[in-house]
């Protein structure tokens, strides 16, 4: 009897421990109302700052979305892309996919400073990126959604991880795109929907030169128009930019997908989504159905925001997004 009672007590204690572990995991998950008590003004503060930045330069909205994407694909959505180099690590800003390409860091600094004034030491830089990317899309005419929050900031960054190929290059094949996104828990549908963010923003000549001079699945007049400001010679005009969406470059809409149907994708990795492959049907659907595109885009953005966040006691809440505390 005594042995049985002892065994029962051990079983009960083990069960309680499991319940406690389970509850701590639940607490560590992201939540839409994470700052409802600790920083109720976070959304209005971030949106006001993003609105101000976008009013000065429409392109910055696309830049903020891209920052979030490049952050999440390298070791999760942890704000690591925002860190400057230190004596102990080389950050991600100068890695191949980011160097002379990602932008908007000053805007993030401004948003962080404003948030710190209303809620010092509460809101992470990783969460600011998530909110700012949502606000950018909505301000430019796209969908709005509830952002899941509760991410904490990394204390380090990884140049090697950012350079490892996890971020798909503009030269990627369709299978490479699908594989890179699947490696982050995102489906082919998520990938095509997220690519629709190229309805805003610009790209450098260096990234589309080969497409406009050497590829055949491209509208001739479109190619010639792009060639006028992007010389064939490598090293000449590399940093000249062109809109990713030639139709409505400052509006978040379905024009990007309509461009693909007409062979007017600026990057190889854009046009490859509609080139006789498995994603053609999705491109066709999105090109004529704003509601479906928006719904799938929001789903994909939320899923991307769920990639390996630091929560609970992991990481920290940076005071300055550019450096660890």
PDB file of C-alpha atoms in Angstrom:
ATOM      1  CA  UNK A   1       0.000   0.000   0.000  1.00  0.00           C
ATOM      2  CA  UNK A   2       2.779   2.432   0.999  1.00  0.00           C
ATOM      3  CA  UNK A   3       4.614   1.722  -2.238  1.00  0.00           C
ATOM      4  CA  UNK A   4       1.422   2.234  -4.227  1.00  0.00           C
ATOM      5  CA  UNK A   5       0.722   5.539  -2.430  1.00  0.00           C
ATOM      6  CA  UNK A   6       4.263   6.755  -3.076  1.00  0.00           C
ATOM      7  CA  UNK A   7       3.942   5.780  -6.716  1.00  0.00           C
ATOM      8  CA  UNK A   8       0.638   7.674  -6.939  1.00  0.00           C
ATOM      9  CA  UNK A   9       2.176  10.793  -5.369  1.00  0.00           C
ATOM     10  CA  UNK A  10       5.094  10.686  -7.836  1.00  0.00           C
ATOM     11  CA  UNK A  11       2.650  10.325 -10.744  1.00  0.00           C
ATOM     12  CA  UNK A  12       0.586  13.295  -9.521  1.00  0.00           C
ATOM     13  CA  UNK A  13       3.694  15.442  -9.044  1.00  0.00           C
ATOM     14  CA  UNK A  14       4.951  14.500 -12.504  1.00  0.00           C
ATOM     15  CA  UNK A  15       1.568  15.391 -13.954  1.00  0.00           C
ATOM     16  CA  UNK A  16       1.593  18.782 -12.223  1.00  0.00           C
ATOM     17  CA  UNK A  17       5.103  19.442 -13.558  1.00  0.00           C
ATOM     18  CA  UNK A  18       3.935  18.654 -17.082  1.00  0.00           C
ATOM     19  CA  UNK A  19       0.982  21.002 -16.665  1.00  0.00           C
ATOM     20  CA  UNK A  20       3.292  23.755 -15.411  1.00  0.00           C
ATOM     21  CA  UNK A  21       5.656  23.213 -18.329  1.00  0.00           C
ATOM     22  CA  UNK A  22       2.730  23.304 -20.697  1.00  0.00           C
ATOM     23  CA  UNK A  23       1.420  26.524 -19.229  1.00  0.00           C
ATOM     24  CA  UNK A  24       4.839  28.191 -19.479  1.00  0.00           C
ATOM     25  CA  UNK A  25       5.003  27.223 -23.145  1.00  0.00           C
ATOM     26  CA  UNK A  26       1.566  28.731 -23.664  1.00  0.00           C
ATOM     27  CA  UNK A  27       2.663  31.972 -21.974  1.00  0.00           C
ATOM     28  CA  UNK A  28       5.689  32.128 -24.240  1.00  0.00           C
ATOM     29  CA  UNK A  29       3.599  32.048 -27.413  1.00  0.00           C
ATOM     30  CA  UNK A  30       2.947  35.176 -29.421  1.00  0.00           C
ATOM     31  CA  UNK A  31      -0.275  37.038 -28.758  1.00  0.00           C
ATOM     32  CA  UNK A  32      -2.267  39.762 -30.483  1.00  0.00           C
ATOM     33  CA  UNK A  33      -2.851  41.568 -27.174  1.00  0.00           C
ATOM     34  CA  UNK A  34       0.646  41.116 -25.715  1.00  0.00           C
ATOM     35  CA  UNK A  35       1.091  44.844 -25.005  1.00  0.00           C
ATOM     36  CA  UNK A  36      -2.539  45.652 -24.159  1.00  0.00           C
ATOM     37  CA  UNK A  37      -1.608  46.505 -20.564  1.00  0.00           C
ATOM     38  CA  UNK A  38       2.140  47.157 -20.700  1.00  0.00           C
ATOM     39  CA  UNK A  39       2.085  49.483 -23.733  1.00  0.00           C
ATOM     40  CA  UNK A  40      -1.442  50.234 -24.990  1.00  0.00           C
ATOM     41  CA  UNK A  41      -0.192  53.097 -27.190  1.00  0.00           C
ATOM     42  CA  UNK A  42       2.291  50.973 -29.156  1.00  0.00           C
ATOM     43  CA  UNK A  43       0.097  50.592 -32.256  1.00  0.00           C
ATOM     44  CA  UNK A  44      -0.849  54.261 -32.586  1.00  0.00           C
ATOM     45  CA  UNK A  45       2.757  55.304 -31.926  1.00  0.00           C
ATOM     46  CA  UNK A  46       4.228  52.995 -34.573  1.00  0.00           C
ATOM     47  CA  UNK A  47       1.540  53.786 -37.148  1.00  0.00           C
ATOM     48  CA  UNK A  48       2.025  57.533 -36.767  1.00  0.00           C
ATOM     49  CA  UNK A  49       5.773  57.188 -37.319  1.00  0.00           C
ATOM     50  CA  UNK A  50       5.340  54.877 -40.328  1.00  0.00           C
ATOM     51  CA  UNK A  51       2.727  57.213 -41.814  1.00  0.00           C
ATOM     52  CA  UNK A  52       5.138  60.118 -41.473  1.00  0.00           C
ATOM     53  CA  UNK A  53       7.988  58.181 -43.093  1.00  0.00           C
ATOM     54  CA  UNK A  54       5.832  56.930 -45.993  1.00  0.00           C
ATOM     55  CA  UNK A  55       4.484  60.431 -46.643  1.00  0.00           C
ATOM     56  CA  UNK A  56       8.085  61.580 -47.124  1.00  0.00           C
ATOM     57  CA  UNK A  57       9.064  58.605 -49.302  1.00  0.00           C
ATOM     58  CA  UNK A  58       6.514  56.051 -50.524  1.00  0.00           C
ATOM     59  CA  UNK A  59       9.247  53.488 -51.156  1.00  0.00           C
ATOM     60  CA  UNK A  60      10.074  53.240 -47.451  1.00  0.00           C
ATOM     61  CA  UNK A  61       6.943  51.155 -46.882  1.00  0.00           C
ATOM     62  CA  UNK A  62       8.340  48.426 -49.121  1.00  0.00           C
ATOM     63  CA  UNK A  63      11.721  48.738 -47.425  1.00  0.00           C
ATOM     64  CA  UNK A  64      10.190  48.080 -43.991  1.00  0.00           C
ATOM     65  CA  UNK A  65       8.350  44.994 -45.264  1.00  0.00           C
ATOM     66  CA  UNK A  66      11.594  43.717 -46.757  1.00  0.00           C
ATOM     67  CA  UNK A  67      13.462  44.281 -43.488  1.00  0.00           C
ATOM     68  CA  UNK A  68      10.925  42.084 -41.714  1.00  0.00           C
ATOM     69  CA  UNK A  69      11.259  39.340 -44.361  1.00  0.00           C
ATOM     70  CA  UNK A  70      15.067  39.363 -44.272  1.00  0.00           C
ATOM     71  CA  UNK A  71      15.013  39.367 -40.480  1.00  0.00           C
ATOM     72  CA  UNK A  72      12.650  36.413 -40.149  1.00  0.00           C
ATOM     73  CA  UNK A  73      14.458  34.217 -42.698  1.00  0.00           C
ATOM     74  CA  UNK A  74      17.768  34.409 -40.796  1.00  0.00           C
ATOM     75  CA  UNK A  75      17.477  32.642 -37.419  1.00  0.00           C
ATOM     76  CA  UNK A  76      13.871  33.769 -36.975  1.00  0.00           C
ATOM     77  CA  UNK A  77      12.086  37.069 -36.320  1.00  0.00           C
ATOM     78  CA  UNK A  78      14.461  38.379 -33.663  1.00  0.00           C
ATOM     79  CA  UNK A  79      15.516  41.831 -34.862  1.00  0.00           C
ATOM     80  CA  UNK A  80      19.035  40.576 -35.618  1.00  0.00           C
ATOM     81  CA  UNK A  81      19.134  42.335 -38.990  1.00  0.00           C
ATOM     82  CA  UNK A  82      19.021  45.681 -37.173  1.00  0.00           C
ATOM     83  CA  UNK A  83      22.278  45.142 -35.256  1.00  0.00           C
ATOM     84  CA  UNK A  84      25.418  46.991 -36.301  1.00  0.00           C
ATOM     85  CA  UNK A  85      28.768  45.170 -36.287  1.00  0.00           C
ATOM     86  CA  UNK A  86      30.531  44.943 -32.931  1.00  0.00           C
ATOM     87  CA  UNK A  87      33.961  43.788 -31.794  1.00  0.00           C
ATOM     88  CA  UNK A  88      32.485  40.353 -31.047  1.00  0.00           C
ATOM     89  CA  UNK A  89      30.396  39.715 -34.181  1.00  0.00           C
ATOM     90  CA  UNK A  90      29.861  40.835 -37.758  1.00  0.00           C
ATOM     91  CA  UNK A  91      26.199  41.625 -38.286  1.00  0.00           C
ATOM     92  CA  UNK A  92      23.863  40.838 -41.166  1.00  0.00           C
ATOM     93  CA  UNK A  93      23.720  44.258 -42.802  1.00  0.00           C
ATOM     94  CA  UNK A  94      26.712  43.648 -45.084  1.00  0.00           C
ATOM     95  CA  UNK A  95      25.817  40.050 -46.012  1.00  0.00           C
ATOM     96  CA  UNK A  96      25.204  39.445 -49.724  1.00  0.00           C
ATOM     97  CA  UNK A  97      21.376  39.674 -49.720  1.00  0.00           C
ATOM     98  CA  UNK A  98      21.453  42.854 -47.600  1.00  0.00           C
ATOM     99  CA  UNK A  99      24.542  44.867 -48.545  1.00  0.00           C
ATOM    100  CA  UNK A 100      23.641  48.144 -50.301  1.00  0.00           C
ATOM    101  CA  UNK A 101      20.137  46.733 -50.522  1.00  0.00           C
ATOM    102  CA  UNK A 102      18.146  46.638 -47.284  1.00  0.00           C
ATOM    103  CA  UNK A 103      17.223  50.085 -46.026  1.00  0.00           C
ATOM    104  CA  UNK A 104      14.973  51.843 -43.562  1.00  0.00           C
ATOM    105  CA  UNK A 105      17.162  51.491 -40.470  1.00  0.00           C
ATOM    106  CA  UNK A 106      16.843  55.190 -39.635  1.00  0.00           C
ATOM    107  CA  UNK A 107      13.058  54.893 -39.755  1.00  0.00           C
ATOM    108  CA  UNK A 108      13.190  51.934 -37.341  1.00  0.00           C
ATOM    109  CA  UNK A 109      15.417  54.030 -35.052  1.00  0.00           C
ATOM    110  CA  UNK A 110      12.840  56.817 -35.142  1.00  0.00           C
ATOM    111  CA  UNK A 111       9.952  54.451 -34.398  1.00  0.00           C
ATOM    112  CA  UNK A 112      11.881  52.860 -31.531  1.00  0.00           C
ATOM    113  CA  UNK A 113      12.687  56.271 -30.008  1.00  0.00           C
ATOM    114  CA  UNK A 114       9.020  57.259 -30.107  1.00  0.00           C
ATOM    115  CA  UNK A 115       7.909  53.945 -28.581  1.00  0.00           C
ATOM    116  CA  UNK A 116      10.549  54.237 -25.853  1.00  0.00           C
ATOM    117  CA  UNK A 117       9.092  57.612 -24.873  1.00  0.00           C
ATOM    118  CA  UNK A 118       5.649  56.127 -24.190  1.00  0.00           C
ATOM    119  CA  UNK A 119       6.783  52.699 -22.917  1.00  0.00           C
ATOM    120  CA  UNK A 120      10.479  52.580 -21.997  1.00  0.00           C
ATOM    121  CA  UNK A 121      12.048  49.123 -22.077  1.00  0.00           C
ATOM    122  CA  UNK A 122       8.857  47.276 -23.002  1.00  0.00           C
ATOM    123  CA  UNK A 123       8.524  46.786 -26.779  1.00  0.00           C
ATOM    124  CA  UNK A 124      11.135  44.802 -28.707  1.00  0.00           C
ATOM    125  CA  UNK A 125      12.713  45.883 -31.968  1.00  0.00           C
ATOM    126  CA  UNK A 126      11.587  42.567 -33.469  1.00  0.00           C
ATOM    127  CA  UNK A 127       7.960  43.438 -32.683  1.00  0.00           C
ATOM    128  CA  UNK A 128       8.413  46.969 -34.013  1.00  0.00           C
ATOM    129  CA  UNK A 129       9.469  45.463 -37.355  1.00  0.00           C
ATOM    130  CA  UNK A 130       6.377  43.229 -37.381  1.00  0.00           C
ATOM    131  CA  UNK A 131       4.027  46.130 -36.645  1.00  0.00           C
ATOM    132  CA  UNK A 132       5.763  48.540 -39.034  1.00  0.00           C
ATOM    133  CA  UNK A 133       5.580  46.082 -41.927  1.00  0.00           C
ATOM    134  CA  UNK A 134       1.848  45.595 -41.355  1.00  0.00           C
ATOM    135  CA  UNK A 135       1.283  49.352 -41.156  1.00  0.00           C
ATOM    136  CA  UNK A 136       3.306  49.914 -44.337  1.00  0.00           C
ATOM    137  CA  UNK A 137       1.126  47.507 -46.298  1.00  0.00           C
ATOM    138  CA  UNK A 138      -2.104  49.015 -44.960  1.00  0.00           C
ATOM    139  CA  UNK A 139      -0.993  52.630 -45.505  1.00  0.00           C
ATOM    140  CA  UNK A 140      -0.126  51.840 -49.141  1.00  0.00           C
ATOM    141  CA  UNK A 141      -3.624  50.511 -49.758  1.00  0.00           C
ATOM    142  CA  UNK A 142      -3.201  46.846 -48.857  1.00  0.00           C
ATOM    143  CA  UNK A 143      -4.855  44.686 -46.212  1.00  0.00           C
ATOM    144  CA  UNK A 144      -4.774  45.271 -42.467  1.00  0.00           C
ATOM    145  CA  UNK A 145      -4.504  42.547 -39.847  1.00  0.00           C
ATOM    146  CA  UNK A 146      -3.894  41.862 -36.176  1.00  0.00           C
ATOM    147  CA  UNK A 147      -0.177  41.358 -35.552  1.00  0.00           C
ATOM    148  CA  UNK A 148       0.933  38.677 -33.114  1.00  0.00           C
ATOM    149  CA  UNK A 149       3.456  40.076 -30.632  1.00  0.00           C
ATOM    150  CA  UNK A 150       5.716  39.060 -27.782  1.00  0.00           C
ATOM    151  CA  UNK A 151       8.985  38.541 -29.651  1.00  0.00           C
ATOM    152  CA  UNK A 152      12.195  39.471 -27.879  1.00  0.00           C
ATOM    153  CA  UNK A 153      15.407  40.725 -29.435  1.00  0.00           C
ATOM    154  CA  UNK A 154      18.504  38.685 -30.155  1.00  0.00           C
ATOM    155  CA  UNK A 155      21.766  39.698 -28.487  1.00  0.00           C
ATOM    156  CA  UNK A 156      23.795  38.839 -31.563  1.00  0.00           C
ATOM    157  CA  UNK A 157      23.570  38.590 -35.359  1.00  0.00           C
ATOM    158  CA  UNK A 158      25.045  36.194 -37.891  1.00  0.00           C
ATOM    159  CA  UNK A 159      26.759  37.364 -41.065  1.00  0.00           C
ATOM    160  CA  UNK A 160      27.363  33.740 -42.065  1.00  0.00           C
ATOM    161  CA  UNK A 161      23.715  32.737 -41.560  1.00  0.00           C
ATOM    162  CA  UNK A 162      22.514  35.689 -43.647  1.00  0.00           C
ATOM    163  CA  UNK A 163      25.013  34.663 -46.347  1.00  0.00           C
ATOM    164  CA  UNK A 164      24.128  30.959 -46.239  1.00  0.00           C
ATOM    165  CA  UNK A 165      21.480  31.074 -48.954  1.00  0.00           C
ATOM    166  CA  UNK A 166      18.412  31.015 -46.697  1.00  0.00           C
ATOM    167  CA  UNK A 167      17.252  34.255 -48.342  1.00  0.00           C
ATOM    168  CA  UNK A 168      16.402  33.384 -51.974  1.00  0.00           C
ATOM    169  CA  UNK A 169      18.369  35.417 -54.539  1.00  0.00           C
ATOM    170  CA  UNK A 170      16.638  37.183 -57.473  1.00  0.00           C
ATOM    171  CA  UNK A 171      18.173  34.561 -59.771  1.00  0.00           C
ATOM    172  CA  UNK A 172      16.413  31.676 -57.984  1.00  0.00           C
ATOM    173  CA  UNK A 173      14.599  28.952 -59.899  1.00  0.00           C
ATOM    174  CA  UNK A 174      11.028  28.054 -58.959  1.00  0.00           C
ATOM    175  CA  UNK A 175      12.123  24.898 -57.141  1.00  0.00           C
ATOM    176  CA  UNK A 176      14.739  26.877 -55.211  1.00  0.00           C
ATOM    177  CA  UNK A 177      12.119  29.425 -54.169  1.00  0.00           C
ATOM    178  CA  UNK A 178       9.711  26.725 -53.046  1.00  0.00           C
ATOM    179  CA  UNK A 179      12.448  24.876 -51.145  1.00  0.00           C
ATOM    180  CA  UNK A 180      13.794  27.970 -49.367  1.00  0.00           C
ATOM    181  CA  UNK A 181      10.326  28.936 -48.186  1.00  0.00           C
ATOM    182  CA  UNK A 182       9.428  25.382 -47.181  1.00  0.00           C
ATOM    183  CA  UNK A 183      12.601  25.296 -45.070  1.00  0.00           C
ATOM    184  CA  UNK A 184      11.021  28.121 -43.066  1.00  0.00           C
ATOM    185  CA  UNK A 185       7.655  26.386 -42.744  1.00  0.00           C
ATOM    186  CA  UNK A 186       6.052  28.334 -45.581  1.00  0.00           C
ATOM    187  CA  UNK A 187       4.174  26.676 -48.447  1.00  0.00           C
ATOM    188  CA  UNK A 188       4.405  27.388 -52.173  1.00  0.00           C
ATOM    189  CA  UNK A 189       1.147  29.337 -51.819  1.00  0.00           C
ATOM    190  CA  UNK A 190       2.681  31.402 -49.009  1.00  0.00           C
ATOM    191  CA  UNK A 191       5.712  32.055 -51.212  1.00  0.00           C
ATOM    192  CA  UNK A 192       3.652  33.320 -54.157  1.00  0.00           C
ATOM    193  CA  UNK A 193       1.463  35.461 -51.886  1.00  0.00           C
ATOM    194  CA  UNK A 194       4.493  36.988 -50.140  1.00  0.00           C
ATOM    195  CA  UNK A 195       6.111  37.644 -53.527  1.00  0.00           C
ATOM    196  CA  UNK A 196       3.100  39.867 -54.129  1.00  0.00           C
ATOM    197  CA  UNK A 197       4.779  42.381 -51.820  1.00  0.00           C
ATOM    198  CA  UNK A 198       6.761  43.252 -54.950  1.00  0.00           C
ATOM    199  CA  UNK A 199       3.725  45.272 -55.944  1.00  0.00           C
ATOM    200  CA  UNK A 200       5.602  48.014 -54.070  1.00  0.00           C
ATOM    201  CA  UNK A 201       9.279  48.880 -53.926  1.00  0.00           C
ATOM    202  CA  UNK A 202      12.209  49.079 -56.307  1.00  0.00           C
ATOM    203  CA  UNK A 203      15.180  46.949 -57.348  1.00  0.00           C
ATOM    204  CA  UNK A 204      18.690  47.813 -58.505  1.00  0.00           C
ATOM    205  CA  UNK A 205      19.897  47.385 -62.076  1.00  0.00           C
ATOM    206  CA  UNK A 206      22.515  44.918 -60.808  1.00  0.00           C
ATOM    207  CA  UNK A 207      19.711  42.519 -59.872  1.00  0.00           C
ATOM    208  CA  UNK A 208      17.705  42.611 -63.109  1.00  0.00           C
ATOM    209  CA  UNK A 209      20.361  43.340 -65.760  1.00  0.00           C
ATOM    210  CA  UNK A 210      20.656  39.720 -66.900  1.00  0.00           C
ATOM    211  CA  UNK A 211      16.885  39.383 -67.183  1.00  0.00           C
ATOM    212  CA  UNK A 212      16.307  42.440 -69.368  1.00  0.00           C
ATOM    213  CA  UNK A 213      19.190  41.650 -71.727  1.00  0.00           C
ATOM    214  CA  UNK A 214      19.344  37.854 -71.880  1.00  0.00           C
ATOM    215  CA  UNK A 215      15.979  36.303 -71.021  1.00  0.00           C
ATOM    216  CA  UNK A 216      13.278  35.589 -73.588  1.00  0.00           C
ATOM    217  CA  UNK A 217      10.168  35.333 -71.399  1.00  0.00           C
ATOM    218  CA  UNK A 218       9.979  39.120 -71.198  1.00  0.00           C
ATOM    219  CA  UNK A 219       7.853  41.724 -72.962  1.00  0.00           C
ATOM    220  CA  UNK A 220      10.077  43.415 -75.548  1.00  0.00           C
ATOM    221  CA  UNK A 221       8.926  46.975 -74.946  1.00  0.00           C
ATOM    222  CA  UNK A 222       9.194  46.473 -71.179  1.00  0.00           C
ATOM    223  CA  UNK A 223      12.762  45.179 -71.540  1.00  0.00           C
ATOM    224  CA  UNK A 224      13.762  48.119 -73.741  1.00  0.00           C
ATOM    225  CA  UNK A 225      12.284  50.626 -71.304  1.00  0.00           C
ATOM    226  CA  UNK A 226      14.303  49.110 -68.451  1.00  0.00           C
ATOM    227  CA  UNK A 227      17.460  48.967 -70.591  1.00  0.00           C
ATOM    228  CA  UNK A 228      17.313  52.744 -71.065  1.00  0.00           C
ATOM    229  CA  UNK A 229      18.338  53.251 -67.448  1.00  0.00           C
ATOM    230  CA  UNK A 230      20.245  50.019 -66.842  1.00  0.00           C
ATOM    231  CA  UNK A 231      23.313  49.685 -69.114  1.00  0.00           C
ATOM    232  CA  UNK A 232      24.384  46.234 -70.286  1.00  0.00           C
ATOM    233  CA  UNK A 233      27.937  46.707 -69.035  1.00  0.00           C
ATOM    234  CA  UNK A 234      28.478  45.328 -65.554  1.00  0.00           C
ATOM    235  CA  UNK A 235      29.606  48.007 -63.127  1.00  0.00           C
ATOM    236  CA  UNK A 236      27.846  50.737 -65.076  1.00  0.00           C
ATOM    237  CA  UNK A 237      24.671  52.012 -63.436  1.00  0.00           C
ATOM    238  CA  UNK A 238      24.505  49.050 -61.050  1.00  0.00           C
ATOM    239  CA  UNK A 239      22.663  51.048 -58.394  1.00  0.00           C
ATOM    240  CA  UNK A 240      20.095  52.665 -60.668  1.00  0.00           C
ATOM    241  CA  UNK A 241      16.649  51.525 -59.560  1.00  0.00           C
ATOM    242  CA  UNK A 242      13.402  50.606 -61.279  1.00  0.00           C
ATOM    243  CA  UNK A 243       9.964  49.846 -59.805  1.00  0.00           C
ATOM    244  CA  UNK A 244       9.194  46.181 -59.210  1.00  0.00           C
ATOM    245  CA  UNK A 245       5.632  46.938 -60.318  1.00  0.00           C
ATOM    246  CA  UNK A 246       5.707  49.028 -63.485  1.00  0.00           C
ATOM    247  CA  UNK A 247       1.968  49.761 -63.287  1.00  0.00           C
ATOM    248  CA  UNK A 248       1.235  51.055 -59.780  1.00  0.00           C
ATOM    249  CA  UNK A 249       4.603  51.121 -57.951  1.00  0.00           C
ATOM    250  CA  UNK A 250       3.295  52.918 -54.856  1.00  0.00           C
ATOM    251  CA  UNK A 251       0.051  51.005 -54.341  1.00  0.00           C
ATOM    252  CA  UNK A 252      -0.336  47.624 -52.686  1.00  0.00           C
ATOM    253  CA  UNK A 253      -2.598  45.868 -55.203  1.00  0.00           C
ATOM    254  CA  UNK A 254      -2.753  42.942 -57.659  1.00  0.00           C
ATOM    255  CA  UNK A 255      -1.004  44.747 -60.522  1.00  0.00           C
ATOM    256  CA  UNK A 256       2.204  42.800 -59.808  1.00  0.00           C
ATOM    257  CA  UNK A 257       0.488  39.543 -60.766  1.00  0.00           C
ATOM    258  CA  UNK A 258      -1.090  41.112 -63.847  1.00  0.00           C
ATOM    259  CA  UNK A 259       2.404  42.197 -64.881  1.00  0.00           C
ATOM    260  CA  UNK A 260       3.595  38.584 -64.646  1.00  0.00           C
ATOM    261  CA  UNK A 261       0.817  37.454 -66.992  1.00  0.00           C
ATOM    262  CA  UNK A 262       2.131  40.029 -69.468  1.00  0.00           C
ATOM    263  CA  UNK A 263       5.780  38.977 -68.998  1.00  0.00           C
ATOM    264  CA  UNK A 264       6.633  42.203 -67.205  1.00  0.00           C
ATOM    265  CA  UNK A 265       8.176  40.766 -64.063  1.00  0.00           C
ATOM    266  CA  UNK A 266      11.305  42.785 -63.266  1.00  0.00           C
ATOM    267  CA  UNK A 267      13.306  40.076 -61.510  1.00  0.00           C
ATOM    268  CA  UNK A 268      13.928  36.542 -62.748  1.00  0.00           C
ATOM    269  CA  UNK A 269      12.480  35.313 -59.450  1.00  0.00           C
ATOM    270  CA  UNK A 270       9.303  37.289 -60.169  1.00  0.00           C
ATOM    271  CA  UNK A 271       8.639  36.015 -63.700  1.00  0.00           C
ATOM    272  CA  UNK A 272       9.527  32.443 -62.791  1.00  0.00           C
ATOM    273  CA  UNK A 273       6.270  32.362 -60.795  1.00  0.00           C
ATOM    274  CA  UNK A 274       4.421  32.495 -64.127  1.00  0.00           C
ATOM    275  CA  UNK A 275       6.491  30.561 -66.605  1.00  0.00           C
ATOM    276  CA  UNK A 276       4.689  27.282 -67.271  1.00  0.00           C
ATOM    277  CA  UNK A 277       5.288  25.891 -63.782  1.00  0.00           C
ATOM    278  CA  UNK A 278       3.309  24.766 -60.748  1.00  0.00           C
ATOM    279  CA  UNK A 279       2.553  28.285 -59.503  1.00  0.00           C
ATOM    280  CA  UNK A 280       0.985  29.610 -62.716  1.00  0.00           C
ATOM    281  CA  UNK A 281      -2.561  28.957 -61.500  1.00  0.00           C
ATOM    282  CA  UNK A 282      -1.995  30.913 -58.271  1.00  0.00           C
ATOM    283  CA  UNK A 283      -0.629  33.897 -60.193  1.00  0.00           C
ATOM    284  CA  UNK A 284      -3.720  33.811 -62.444  1.00  0.00           C
ATOM    285  CA  UNK A 285      -6.008  33.656 -59.409  1.00  0.00           C
ATOM    286  CA  UNK A 286      -4.337  36.564 -57.642  1.00  0.00           C
ATOM    287  CA  UNK A 287      -4.228  38.635 -60.842  1.00  0.00           C
ATOM    288  CA  UNK A 288      -8.020  38.826 -60.891  1.00  0.00           C
ATOM    289  CA  UNK A 289      -9.026  38.420 -57.247  1.00  0.00           C
ATOM    290  CA  UNK A 290      -7.828  41.048 -54.788  1.00  0.00           C
ATOM    291  CA  UNK A 291      -9.760  39.504 -51.897  1.00  0.00           C
ATOM    292  CA  UNK A 292      -8.089  36.114 -52.306  1.00  0.00           C
ATOM    293  CA  UNK A 293      -4.622  37.627 -52.649  1.00  0.00           C
ATOM    294  CA  UNK A 294      -5.067  39.793 -49.574  1.00  0.00           C
ATOM    295  CA  UNK A 295      -6.360  36.885 -47.493  1.00  0.00           C
ATOM    296  CA  UNK A 296      -3.489  34.604 -48.512  1.00  0.00           C
ATOM    297  CA  UNK A 297      -0.933  37.385 -48.053  1.00  0.00           C
ATOM    298  CA  UNK A 298      -2.119  38.080 -44.502  1.00  0.00           C
ATOM    299  CA  UNK A 299      -2.029  34.359 -43.657  1.00  0.00           C
ATOM    300  CA  UNK A 300       1.516  34.105 -45.010  1.00  0.00           C
ATOM    301  CA  UNK A 301       2.708  37.242 -43.185  1.00  0.00           C
ATOM    302  CA  UNK A 302       1.397  35.900 -39.877  1.00  0.00           C
ATOM    303  CA  UNK A 303       3.067  32.530 -40.521  1.00  0.00           C
ATOM    304  CA  UNK A 304       6.337  34.238 -41.406  1.00  0.00           C
ATOM    305  CA  UNK A 305       6.120  36.260 -38.202  1.00  0.00           C
ATOM    306  CA  UNK A 306       5.902  32.980 -36.275  1.00  0.00           C
ATOM    307  CA  UNK A 307       9.341  31.800 -37.431  1.00  0.00           C
ATOM    308  CA  UNK A 308      11.492  30.953 -34.383  1.00  0.00           C
ATOM    309  CA  UNK A 309      10.759  33.971 -32.183  1.00  0.00           C
ATOM    310  CA  UNK A 310      12.645  34.515 -28.946  1.00  0.00           C
ATOM    311  CA  UNK A 311      10.071  34.581 -26.146  1.00  0.00           C
ATOM    312  CA  UNK A 312       9.797  34.347 -22.383  1.00  0.00           C
ATOM    313  CA  UNK A 313      13.206  34.934 -20.817  1.00  0.00           C
ATOM    314  CA  UNK A 314      15.156  34.373 -24.045  1.00  0.00           C
ATOM    315  CA  UNK A 315      16.818  37.358 -25.684  1.00  0.00           C
ATOM    316  CA  UNK A 316      16.203  40.868 -24.408  1.00  0.00           C
ATOM    317  CA  UNK A 317      14.311  44.104 -25.054  1.00  0.00           C
ATOM    318  CA  UNK A 318      16.909  46.308 -26.703  1.00  0.00           C
ATOM    319  CA  UNK A 319      17.034  49.962 -25.734  1.00  0.00           C
ATOM    320  CA  UNK A 320      18.661  50.780 -29.091  1.00  0.00           C
ATOM    321  CA  UNK A 321      17.791  48.558 -32.066  1.00  0.00           C
ATOM    322  CA  UNK A 322      21.325  48.858 -33.453  1.00  0.00           C
ATOM    323  CA  UNK A 323      23.135  47.312 -30.511  1.00  0.00           C
ATOM    324  CA  UNK A 324      22.631  44.805 -27.702  1.00  0.00           C
ATOM    325  CA  UNK A 325      22.052  46.250 -24.229  1.00  0.00           C
TER     326      UNK A 325
END
